[in-house]
Short mmCIF file of C-alpha atoms in Angstrom, two decimals:
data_model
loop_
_atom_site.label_atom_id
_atom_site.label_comp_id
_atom_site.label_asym_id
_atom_site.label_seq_id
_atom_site.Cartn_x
_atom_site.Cartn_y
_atom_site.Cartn_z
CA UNK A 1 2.51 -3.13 5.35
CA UNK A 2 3.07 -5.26 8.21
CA UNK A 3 4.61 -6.52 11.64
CA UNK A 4 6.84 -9.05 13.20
CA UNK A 5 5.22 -11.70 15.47
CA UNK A 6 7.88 -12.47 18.27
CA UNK A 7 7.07 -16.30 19.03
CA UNK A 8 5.08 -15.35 22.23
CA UNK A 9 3.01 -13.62 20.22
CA UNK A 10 1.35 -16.22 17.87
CA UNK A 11 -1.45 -16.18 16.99
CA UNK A 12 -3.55 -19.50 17.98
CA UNK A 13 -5.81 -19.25 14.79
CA UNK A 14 -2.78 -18.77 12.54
CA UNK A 15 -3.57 -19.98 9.02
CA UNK A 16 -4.03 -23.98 8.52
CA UNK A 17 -4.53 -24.33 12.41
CA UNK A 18 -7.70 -24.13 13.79
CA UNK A 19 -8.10 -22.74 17.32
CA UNK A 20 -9.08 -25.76 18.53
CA UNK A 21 -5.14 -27.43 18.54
CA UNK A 22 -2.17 -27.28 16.39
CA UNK A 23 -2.82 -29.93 13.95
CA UNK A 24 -3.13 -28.27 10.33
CA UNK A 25 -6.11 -28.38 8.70
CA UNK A 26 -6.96 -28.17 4.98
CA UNK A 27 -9.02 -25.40 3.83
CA UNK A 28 -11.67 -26.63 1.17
CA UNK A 29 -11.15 -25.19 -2.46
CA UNK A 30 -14.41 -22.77 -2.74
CA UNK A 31 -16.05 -23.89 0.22
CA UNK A 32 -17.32 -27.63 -0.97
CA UNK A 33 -13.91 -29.32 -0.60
CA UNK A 34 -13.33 -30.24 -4.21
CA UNK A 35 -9.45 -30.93 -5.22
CA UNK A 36 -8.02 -29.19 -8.01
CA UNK A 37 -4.81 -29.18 -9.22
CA UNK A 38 -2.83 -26.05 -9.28
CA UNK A 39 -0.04 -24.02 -7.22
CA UNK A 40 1.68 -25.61 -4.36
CA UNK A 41 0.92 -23.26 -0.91
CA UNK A 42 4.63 -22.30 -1.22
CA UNK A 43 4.22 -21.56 -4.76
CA UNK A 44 1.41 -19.78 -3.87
CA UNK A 45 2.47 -17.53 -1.77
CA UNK A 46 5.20 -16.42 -3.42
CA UNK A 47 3.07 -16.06 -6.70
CA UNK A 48 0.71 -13.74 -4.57
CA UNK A 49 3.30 -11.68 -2.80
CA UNK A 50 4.57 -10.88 -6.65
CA UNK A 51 1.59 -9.74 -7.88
CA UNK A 52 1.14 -7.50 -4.89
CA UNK A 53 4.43 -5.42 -5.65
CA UNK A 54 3.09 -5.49 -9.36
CA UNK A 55 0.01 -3.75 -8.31
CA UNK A 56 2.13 -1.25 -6.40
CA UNK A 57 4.28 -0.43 -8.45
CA UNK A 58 1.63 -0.01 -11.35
CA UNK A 59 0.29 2.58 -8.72
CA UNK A 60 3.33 4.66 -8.70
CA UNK A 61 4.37 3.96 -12.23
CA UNK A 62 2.33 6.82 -13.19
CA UNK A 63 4.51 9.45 -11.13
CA UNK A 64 7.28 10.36 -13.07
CA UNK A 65 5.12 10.73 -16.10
CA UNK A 66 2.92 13.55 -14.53
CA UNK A 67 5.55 16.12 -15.00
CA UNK A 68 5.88 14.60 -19.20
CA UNK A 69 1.97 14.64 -18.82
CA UNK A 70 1.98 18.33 -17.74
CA UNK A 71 3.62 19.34 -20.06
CA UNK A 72 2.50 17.55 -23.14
CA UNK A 73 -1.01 18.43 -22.25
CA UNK A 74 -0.36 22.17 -20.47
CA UNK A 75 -2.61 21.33 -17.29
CA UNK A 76 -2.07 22.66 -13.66
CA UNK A 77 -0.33 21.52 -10.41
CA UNK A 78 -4.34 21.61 -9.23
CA UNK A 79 -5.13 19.20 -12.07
CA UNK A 80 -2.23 17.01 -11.04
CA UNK A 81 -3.33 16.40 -7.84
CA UNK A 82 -6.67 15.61 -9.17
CA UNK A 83 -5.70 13.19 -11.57
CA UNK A 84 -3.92 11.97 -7.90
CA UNK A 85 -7.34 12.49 -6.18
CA UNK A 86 -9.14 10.33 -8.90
CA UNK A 87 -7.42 7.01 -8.33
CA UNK A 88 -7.70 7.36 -4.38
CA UNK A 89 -11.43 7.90 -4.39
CA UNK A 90 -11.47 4.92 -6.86
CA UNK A 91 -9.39 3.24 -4.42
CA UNK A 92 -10.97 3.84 -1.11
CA UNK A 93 -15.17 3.09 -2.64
CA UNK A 94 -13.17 -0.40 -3.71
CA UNK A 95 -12.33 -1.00 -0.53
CA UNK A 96 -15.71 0.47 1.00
CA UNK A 97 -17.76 -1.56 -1.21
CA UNK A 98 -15.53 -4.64 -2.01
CA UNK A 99 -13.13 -5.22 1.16
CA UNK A 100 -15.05 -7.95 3.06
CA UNK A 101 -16.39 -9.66 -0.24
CA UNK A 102 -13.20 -12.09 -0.47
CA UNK A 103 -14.22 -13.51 3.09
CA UNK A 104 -17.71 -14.56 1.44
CA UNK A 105 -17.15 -15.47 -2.22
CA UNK A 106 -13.62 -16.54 -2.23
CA UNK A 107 -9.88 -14.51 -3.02
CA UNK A 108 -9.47 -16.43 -6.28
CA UNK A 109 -12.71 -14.79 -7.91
CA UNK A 110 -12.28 -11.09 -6.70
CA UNK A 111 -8.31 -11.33 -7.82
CA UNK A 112 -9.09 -12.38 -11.30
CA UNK A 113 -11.70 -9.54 -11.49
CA UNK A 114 -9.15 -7.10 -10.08
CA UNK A 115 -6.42 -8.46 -12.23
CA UNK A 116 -8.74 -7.70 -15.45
CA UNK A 117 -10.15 -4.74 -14.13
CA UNK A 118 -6.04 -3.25 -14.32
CA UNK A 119 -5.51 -4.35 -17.50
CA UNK A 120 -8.26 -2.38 -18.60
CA UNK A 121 -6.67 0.20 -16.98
CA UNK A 122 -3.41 -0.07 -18.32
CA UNK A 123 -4.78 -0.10 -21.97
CA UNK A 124 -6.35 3.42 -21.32
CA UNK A 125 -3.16 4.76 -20.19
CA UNK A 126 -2.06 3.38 -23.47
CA UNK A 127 -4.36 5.10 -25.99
CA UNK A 128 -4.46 8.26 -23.45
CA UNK A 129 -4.31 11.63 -25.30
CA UNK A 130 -5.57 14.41 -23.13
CA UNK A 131 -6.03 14.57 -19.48
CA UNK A 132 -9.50 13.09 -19.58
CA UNK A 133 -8.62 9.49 -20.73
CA UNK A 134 -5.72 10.11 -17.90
CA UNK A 135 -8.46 10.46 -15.57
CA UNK A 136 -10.57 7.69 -16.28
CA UNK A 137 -7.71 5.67 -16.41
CA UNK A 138 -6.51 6.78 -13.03
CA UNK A 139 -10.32 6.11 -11.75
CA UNK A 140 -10.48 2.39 -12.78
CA UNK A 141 -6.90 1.69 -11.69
CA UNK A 142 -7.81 2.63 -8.19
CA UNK A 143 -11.02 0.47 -8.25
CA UNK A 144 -8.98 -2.67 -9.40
CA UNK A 145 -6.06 -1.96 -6.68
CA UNK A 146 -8.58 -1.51 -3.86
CA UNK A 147 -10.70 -4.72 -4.82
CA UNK A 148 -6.69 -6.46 -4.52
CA UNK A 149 -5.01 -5.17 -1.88
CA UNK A 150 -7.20 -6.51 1.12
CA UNK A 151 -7.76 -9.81 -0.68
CA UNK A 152 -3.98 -10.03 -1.43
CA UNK A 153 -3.01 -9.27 2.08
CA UNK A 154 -5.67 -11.92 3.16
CA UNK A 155 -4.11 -14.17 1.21
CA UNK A 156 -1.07 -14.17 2.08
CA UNK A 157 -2.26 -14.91 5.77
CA UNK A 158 -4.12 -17.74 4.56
CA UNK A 159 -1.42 -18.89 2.84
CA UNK A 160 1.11 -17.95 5.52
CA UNK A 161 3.67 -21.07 6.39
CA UNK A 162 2.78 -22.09 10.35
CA UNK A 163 6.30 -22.43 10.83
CA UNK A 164 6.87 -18.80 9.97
CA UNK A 165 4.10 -16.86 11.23
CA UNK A 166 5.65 -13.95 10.72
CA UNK A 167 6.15 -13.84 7.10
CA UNK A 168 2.92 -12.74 6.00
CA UNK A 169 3.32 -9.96 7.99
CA UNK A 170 6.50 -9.15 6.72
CA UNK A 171 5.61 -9.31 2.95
CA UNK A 172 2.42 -7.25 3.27
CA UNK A 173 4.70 -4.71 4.78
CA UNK A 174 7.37 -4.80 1.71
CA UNK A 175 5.63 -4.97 -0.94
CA UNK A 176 3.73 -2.04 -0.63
CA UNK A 177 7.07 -0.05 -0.62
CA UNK A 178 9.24 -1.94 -2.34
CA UNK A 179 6.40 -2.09 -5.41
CA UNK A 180 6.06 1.93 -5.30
CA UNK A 181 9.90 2.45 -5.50
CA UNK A 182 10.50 -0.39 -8.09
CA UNK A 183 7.10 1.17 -10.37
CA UNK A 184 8.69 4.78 -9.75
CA UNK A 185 11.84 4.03 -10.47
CA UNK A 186 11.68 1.78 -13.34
CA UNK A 187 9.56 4.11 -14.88
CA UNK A 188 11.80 7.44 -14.60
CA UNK A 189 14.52 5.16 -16.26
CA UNK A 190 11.96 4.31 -18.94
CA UNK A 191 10.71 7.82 -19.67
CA UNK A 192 13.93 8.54 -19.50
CA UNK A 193 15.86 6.35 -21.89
CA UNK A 194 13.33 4.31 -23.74
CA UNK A 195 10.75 4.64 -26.84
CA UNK A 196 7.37 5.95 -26.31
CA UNK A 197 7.63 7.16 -22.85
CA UNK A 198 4.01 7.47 -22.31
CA UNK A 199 3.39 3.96 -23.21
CA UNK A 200 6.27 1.65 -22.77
CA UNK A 201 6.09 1.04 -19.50
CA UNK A 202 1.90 0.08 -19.34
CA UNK A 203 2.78 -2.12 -22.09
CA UNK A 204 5.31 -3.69 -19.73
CA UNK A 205 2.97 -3.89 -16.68
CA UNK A 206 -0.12 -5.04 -18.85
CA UNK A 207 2.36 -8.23 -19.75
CA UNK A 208 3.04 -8.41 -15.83
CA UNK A 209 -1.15 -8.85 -15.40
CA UNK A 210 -1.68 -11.24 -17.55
CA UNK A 211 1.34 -13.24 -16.60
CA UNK A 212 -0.93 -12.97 -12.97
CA UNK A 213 -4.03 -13.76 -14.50
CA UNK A 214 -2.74 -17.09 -15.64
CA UNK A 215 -1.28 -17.77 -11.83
CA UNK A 216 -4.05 -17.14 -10.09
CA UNK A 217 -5.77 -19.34 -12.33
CA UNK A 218 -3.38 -21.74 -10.44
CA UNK A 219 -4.24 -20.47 -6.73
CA UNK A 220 -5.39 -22.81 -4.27
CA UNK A 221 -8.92 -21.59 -2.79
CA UNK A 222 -8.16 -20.26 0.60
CA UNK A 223 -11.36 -18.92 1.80
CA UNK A 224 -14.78 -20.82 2.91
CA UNK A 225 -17.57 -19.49 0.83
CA UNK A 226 -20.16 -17.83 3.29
CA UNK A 227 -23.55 -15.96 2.84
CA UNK A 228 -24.01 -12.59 3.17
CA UNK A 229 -21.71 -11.43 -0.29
CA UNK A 230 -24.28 -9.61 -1.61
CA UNK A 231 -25.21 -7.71 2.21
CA UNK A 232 -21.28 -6.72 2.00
CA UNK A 233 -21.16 -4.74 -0.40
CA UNK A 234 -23.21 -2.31 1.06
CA UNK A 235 -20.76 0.51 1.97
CA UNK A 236 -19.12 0.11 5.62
CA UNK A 237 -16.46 -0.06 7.66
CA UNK A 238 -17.09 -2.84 9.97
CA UNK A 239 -14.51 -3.82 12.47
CA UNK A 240 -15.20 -6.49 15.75
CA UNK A 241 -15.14 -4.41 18.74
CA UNK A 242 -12.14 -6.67 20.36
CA UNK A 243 -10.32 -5.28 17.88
CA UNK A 244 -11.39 -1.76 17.88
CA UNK A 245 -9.06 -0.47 20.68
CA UNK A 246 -6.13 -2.17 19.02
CA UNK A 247 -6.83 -0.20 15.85
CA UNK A 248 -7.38 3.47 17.12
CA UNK A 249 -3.83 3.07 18.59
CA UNK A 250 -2.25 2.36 15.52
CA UNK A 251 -4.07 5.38 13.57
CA UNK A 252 -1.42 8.25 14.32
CA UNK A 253 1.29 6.12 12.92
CA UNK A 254 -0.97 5.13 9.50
CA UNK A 255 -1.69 8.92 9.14
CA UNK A 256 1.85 10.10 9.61
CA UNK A 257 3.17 7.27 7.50
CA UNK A 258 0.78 7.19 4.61
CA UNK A 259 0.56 10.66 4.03
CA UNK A 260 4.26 10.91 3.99
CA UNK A 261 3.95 8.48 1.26
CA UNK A 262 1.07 10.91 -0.64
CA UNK A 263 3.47 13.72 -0.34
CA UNK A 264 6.61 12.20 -2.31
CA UNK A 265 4.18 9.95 -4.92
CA UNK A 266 1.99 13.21 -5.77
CA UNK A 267 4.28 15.87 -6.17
CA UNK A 268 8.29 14.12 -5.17
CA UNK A 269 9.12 14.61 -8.74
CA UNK A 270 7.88 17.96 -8.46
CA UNK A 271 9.74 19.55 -5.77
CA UNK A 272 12.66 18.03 -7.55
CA UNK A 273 12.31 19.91 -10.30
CA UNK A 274 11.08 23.13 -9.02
CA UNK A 275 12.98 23.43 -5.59
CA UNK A 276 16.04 21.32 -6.30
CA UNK A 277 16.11 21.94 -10.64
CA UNK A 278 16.78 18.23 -11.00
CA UNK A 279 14.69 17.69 -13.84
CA UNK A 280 16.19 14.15 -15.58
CA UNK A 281 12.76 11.81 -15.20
CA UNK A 282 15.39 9.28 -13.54
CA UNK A 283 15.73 11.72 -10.70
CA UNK A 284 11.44 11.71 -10.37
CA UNK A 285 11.81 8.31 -9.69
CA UNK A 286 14.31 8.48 -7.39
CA UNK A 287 12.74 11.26 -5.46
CA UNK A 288 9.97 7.87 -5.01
CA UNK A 289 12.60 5.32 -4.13
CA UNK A 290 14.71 6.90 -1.87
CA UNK A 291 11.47 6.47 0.62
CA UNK A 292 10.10 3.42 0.00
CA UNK A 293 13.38 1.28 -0.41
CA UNK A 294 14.40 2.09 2.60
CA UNK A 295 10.74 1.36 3.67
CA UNK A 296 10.82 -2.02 2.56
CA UNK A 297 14.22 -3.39 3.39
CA UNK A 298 13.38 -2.24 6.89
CA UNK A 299 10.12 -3.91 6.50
CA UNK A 300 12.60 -7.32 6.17
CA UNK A 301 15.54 -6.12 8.81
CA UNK A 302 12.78 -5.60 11.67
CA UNK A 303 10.57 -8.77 11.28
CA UNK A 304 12.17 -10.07 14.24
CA UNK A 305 11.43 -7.19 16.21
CA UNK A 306 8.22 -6.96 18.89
CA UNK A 307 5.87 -4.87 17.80
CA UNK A 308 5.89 -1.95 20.57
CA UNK A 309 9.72 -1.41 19.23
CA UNK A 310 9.12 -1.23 16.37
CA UNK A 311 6.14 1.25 16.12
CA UNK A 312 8.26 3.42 18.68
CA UNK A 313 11.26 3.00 15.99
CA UNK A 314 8.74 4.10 13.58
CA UNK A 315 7.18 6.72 15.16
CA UNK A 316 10.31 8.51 16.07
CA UNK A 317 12.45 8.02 12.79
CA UNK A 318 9.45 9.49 10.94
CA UNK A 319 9.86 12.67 12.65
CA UNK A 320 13.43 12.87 12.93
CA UNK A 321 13.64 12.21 9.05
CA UNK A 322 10.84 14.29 7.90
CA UNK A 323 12.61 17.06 10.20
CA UNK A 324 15.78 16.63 8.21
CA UNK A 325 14.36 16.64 4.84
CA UNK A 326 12.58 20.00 5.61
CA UNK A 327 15.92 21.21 6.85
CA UNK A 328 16.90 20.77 3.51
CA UNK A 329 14.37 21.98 1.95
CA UNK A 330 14.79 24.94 3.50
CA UNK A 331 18.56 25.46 3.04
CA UNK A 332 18.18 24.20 -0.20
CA UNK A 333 20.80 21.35 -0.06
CA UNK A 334 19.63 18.26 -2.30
CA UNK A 335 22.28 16.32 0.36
CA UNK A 336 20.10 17.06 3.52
CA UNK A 337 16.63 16.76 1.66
CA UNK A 338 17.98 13.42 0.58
CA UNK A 339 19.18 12.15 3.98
CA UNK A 340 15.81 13.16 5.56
CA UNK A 341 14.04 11.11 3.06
CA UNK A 342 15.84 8.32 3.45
CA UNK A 343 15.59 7.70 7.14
CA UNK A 344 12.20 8.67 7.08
CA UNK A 345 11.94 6.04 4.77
CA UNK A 346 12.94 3.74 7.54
CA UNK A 347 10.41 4.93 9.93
CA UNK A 348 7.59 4.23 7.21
CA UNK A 349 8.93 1.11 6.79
CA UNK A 350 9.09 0.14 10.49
CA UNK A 351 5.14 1.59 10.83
CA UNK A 352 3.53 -0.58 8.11
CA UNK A 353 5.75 -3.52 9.54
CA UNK A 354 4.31 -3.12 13.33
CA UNK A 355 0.70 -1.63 12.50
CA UNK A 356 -0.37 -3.90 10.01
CA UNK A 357 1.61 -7.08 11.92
CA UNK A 358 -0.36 -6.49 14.75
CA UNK A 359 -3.60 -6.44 12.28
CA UNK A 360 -2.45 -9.71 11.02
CA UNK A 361 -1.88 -11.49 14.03
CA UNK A 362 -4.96 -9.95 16.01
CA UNK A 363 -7.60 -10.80 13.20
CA UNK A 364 -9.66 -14.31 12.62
CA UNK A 365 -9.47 -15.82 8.92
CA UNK A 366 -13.32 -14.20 8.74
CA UNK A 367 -12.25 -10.80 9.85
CA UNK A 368 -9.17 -10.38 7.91
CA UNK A 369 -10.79 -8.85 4.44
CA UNK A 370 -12.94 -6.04 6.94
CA UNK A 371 -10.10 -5.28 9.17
CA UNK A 372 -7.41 -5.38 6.35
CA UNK A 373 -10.18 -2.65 4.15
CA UNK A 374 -10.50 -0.93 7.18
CA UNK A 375 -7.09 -0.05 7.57
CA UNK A 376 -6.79 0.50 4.48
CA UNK A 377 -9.11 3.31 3.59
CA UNK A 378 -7.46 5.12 6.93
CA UNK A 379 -4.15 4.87 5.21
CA UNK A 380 -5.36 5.84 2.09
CA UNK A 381 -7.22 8.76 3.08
CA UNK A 382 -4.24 9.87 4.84
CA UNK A 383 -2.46 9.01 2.06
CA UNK A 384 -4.76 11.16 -0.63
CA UNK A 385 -6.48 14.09 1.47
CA UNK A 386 -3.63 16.25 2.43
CA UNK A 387 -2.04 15.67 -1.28
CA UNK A 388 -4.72 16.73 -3.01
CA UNK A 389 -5.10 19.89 -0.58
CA UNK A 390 -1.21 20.33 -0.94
CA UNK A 391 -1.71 19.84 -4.69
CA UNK A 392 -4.38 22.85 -4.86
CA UNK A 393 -2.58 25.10 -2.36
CA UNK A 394 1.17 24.88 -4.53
CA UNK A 395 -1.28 27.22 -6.96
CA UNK A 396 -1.76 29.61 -4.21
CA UNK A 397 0.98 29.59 -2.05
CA UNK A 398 3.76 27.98 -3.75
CA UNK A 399 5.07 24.92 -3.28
CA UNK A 400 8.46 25.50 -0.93
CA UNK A 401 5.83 26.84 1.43
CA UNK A 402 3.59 24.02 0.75
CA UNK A 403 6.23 21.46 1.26
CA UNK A 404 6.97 23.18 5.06
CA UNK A 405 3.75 22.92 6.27
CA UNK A 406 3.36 19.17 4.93
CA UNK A 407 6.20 18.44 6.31
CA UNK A 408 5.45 20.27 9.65
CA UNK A 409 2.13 18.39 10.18
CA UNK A 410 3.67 14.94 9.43
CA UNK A 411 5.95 16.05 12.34
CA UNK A 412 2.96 16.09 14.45
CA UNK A 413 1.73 13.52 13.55
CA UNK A 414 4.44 11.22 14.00
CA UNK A 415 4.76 13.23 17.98
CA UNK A 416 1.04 11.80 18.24
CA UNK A 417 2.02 8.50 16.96
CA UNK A 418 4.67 8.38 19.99
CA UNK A 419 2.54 9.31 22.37
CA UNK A 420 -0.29 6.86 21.64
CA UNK A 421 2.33 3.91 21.65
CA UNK A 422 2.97 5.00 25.16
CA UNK A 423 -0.41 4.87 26.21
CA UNK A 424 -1.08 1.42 24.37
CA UNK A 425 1.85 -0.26 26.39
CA UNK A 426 0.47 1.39 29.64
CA UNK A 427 -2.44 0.47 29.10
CA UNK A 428 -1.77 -3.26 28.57
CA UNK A 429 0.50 -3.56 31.52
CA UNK A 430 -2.12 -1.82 33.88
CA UNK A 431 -4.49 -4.95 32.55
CA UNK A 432 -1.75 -7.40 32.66
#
């Protein structure tokens, strides 16, 4: 999830160009400038921005099948959210252990790893038959996602055109979304109409990996090999301190976004079925989509946008949506709870768009796989925390109370987001 770069605001390291002048410069396949053939840069990037949504929407694929899960295999809302749980904390020691190690060894060699690693994955979700393969499955899927998503979204900087210097931005902003409500989606209709609805679609998405195997295979090298591999795995979070201030601005808007995102992916179907009664697997999915479509169209509407109108856009359509939705919630009208959803969908899409925009522009080629894993692990423990807790308190308190106070403390959230935007822009005109 990404932002716009207005054409004052390019970067002067943007990727190909040194900082030294505007003349493009080749990057050296694995750091000792060997040719090999392979993937045009154009060809590249678009090969890398498709296997992004396919890891997203492998993510989400699993959501509308928790409710066929539940059932088959008579386990709890708590055990839901733990299955949830297990693929976050997968996710987030990934991107702990493995976020900077593109910027030393290469992308190419941590994608094909990652790429592999899913597949296995995907195969356990095919022979699962209790809740414990479903968990173990869960676990390595969120190890292979972390391990891609910072190298992806590195990527696609490196690989970024220098006459659009937005479009990185953009993409790493849409295909988050776009993947979750495609893998959601697709799925429901799966589960729905086709054969082996457990199965069907990881047999589908399995094909999709290996189909991204063979293209990054292809990939140009983008990244200088560099020592220190082995010193970053040790788990951090590392970030310059130029770029600190930058990032604790955009934090209320990741929390209030992401966890949004958590709510709908861990228990959306859910609340369909046990507020609403909507209980066609289809519906699950849409419960998903309506979200992040929105999210990412918005994430292609706004690229033009500079980034301080956009986070405000953001900021304030996440609260005004997530308002609506719990007004329909609590009148119980599937109308208003849909409405909400939608233009809160929006506002998530305009956040990732500005926040991680302003990541992508601010960040050397060198920082890009820290700062990228940084973020990340804030928007995924945003993302995972409060669903899990939600998850475990549905047993206690039921989940139309649940759902208020989640929606409630996104609310906040998104108030806080607001307010820090208004600081930020103070703040830089005071030093202007």
């Amino acid at each position: 999830m990404t932002g716009a770069l207005t054409p004052q605001e390019k970067s002067p390291a943007s990727p190909g160009v040194t900082s030294r002048g505007a003349e493009p410069v080749a990057i050296p396949g694995a750091g000792n400038g060997s040719r090999r053939r392979g993937l045009s840069r154009p060809v590249a990037f678009a090969a890398i921005a498709a296997i992004f949504i396919l890891f997203m929407a492998a993510s989400s694929a699993p959501s509308p099948l928790y409710v066929v899960y539940q059932h088959e295999w008579n386990f709890s809302a708590s055990m839901l959210t733990t299955v949830f749980a297990v693929y976050v904390v997968g996710m987030i020691g990934a991107l702990l252990v493995l976020g900077a190690l593109s910027d030393h060894i290469g992308r190419r060699p941590v994608l094909v790893s990652a790429i592999a690693l899913e597949a296995v994955a995907m195969l356990l979700f095919i022979v699962a038959g209790d809740v414990s393969v479903l968990l173990v499955a869960r676990f390595v899927q969120g190890i292979a996602t972390g391990a891609a998503m910072t190298t992806l979204g590195a990527t696609l900087v490196d690989l970024n055109p220098p006459h659009a210097p937005h479009r990185a931005g953009v993409i790493s902003g849409a295909a988050p979304t776009f993947g979750l409500g495609v893998g959601a989606l697709g799925c429901g209709f799966l589960v729905q109409y086709g054969p082996h609805p457990t199965r069907l679609v990881y047999v589908l998405l399995l094909t999709g990996l290996v189909l991204a195997g063979l293209l990054v295979s292809l990939l140009p090298e983008t990244s200088q090999r560099r020592p220190g591999a082995a010193r970053s795995l040790q788990p951090r979070l590392g970030v310059a301190p130029r770029l600190r201030a930058d990032l604790v601005g955009l934090v209320p808007i990741l929390v209030a976004s992401w966890a949004l995102g958590g709510l709908y992916l861990a228990l959306g179907p859910s609340v369909a079925v046990g507020l609403f009664g909507l209980s066609s697997h289809v519906i699950g999915g849409l419960v998903v989509t309506l979200l992040c479509g929105p999210a990412s169209i918005t994430a292609f509407a706004l690229r033009g946008w500079p980034t301080e109108r956009t986070l405000a856009l953001g900021a304030a359509l996440l609260v005004t949506g997530t308002a609506v939705g719990l007004a329909g919630v609590q009148a119980e009208s599937v109308t208003t709870a849909a409405l909400g959803t939608a233009v809160a969908g929006v506002g998530f899409g305009a956040a990732g768009l500005a926040s991680f925009g302003t990541l992508a522009r601010i960040a050397e080629p060198a920082e890009r796989g820290e700062l990228f894993a940084v973020a990340f692990v804030i928007s995924y423990l945003a993302f995972s925390i409060p669903a899990v807790v939600a998850g475990f308190a549905t047993t206690d308190v039921g989940l139309h109370r649940t759902a208020v106070v989640y929606s409630a403390a996104v609310i906040v959230f998104g108030a806080l987001a607001l307010i820090a935007q208004r600081v930020r822009i103070s703040r830089t005109a005071a030093n202007a």
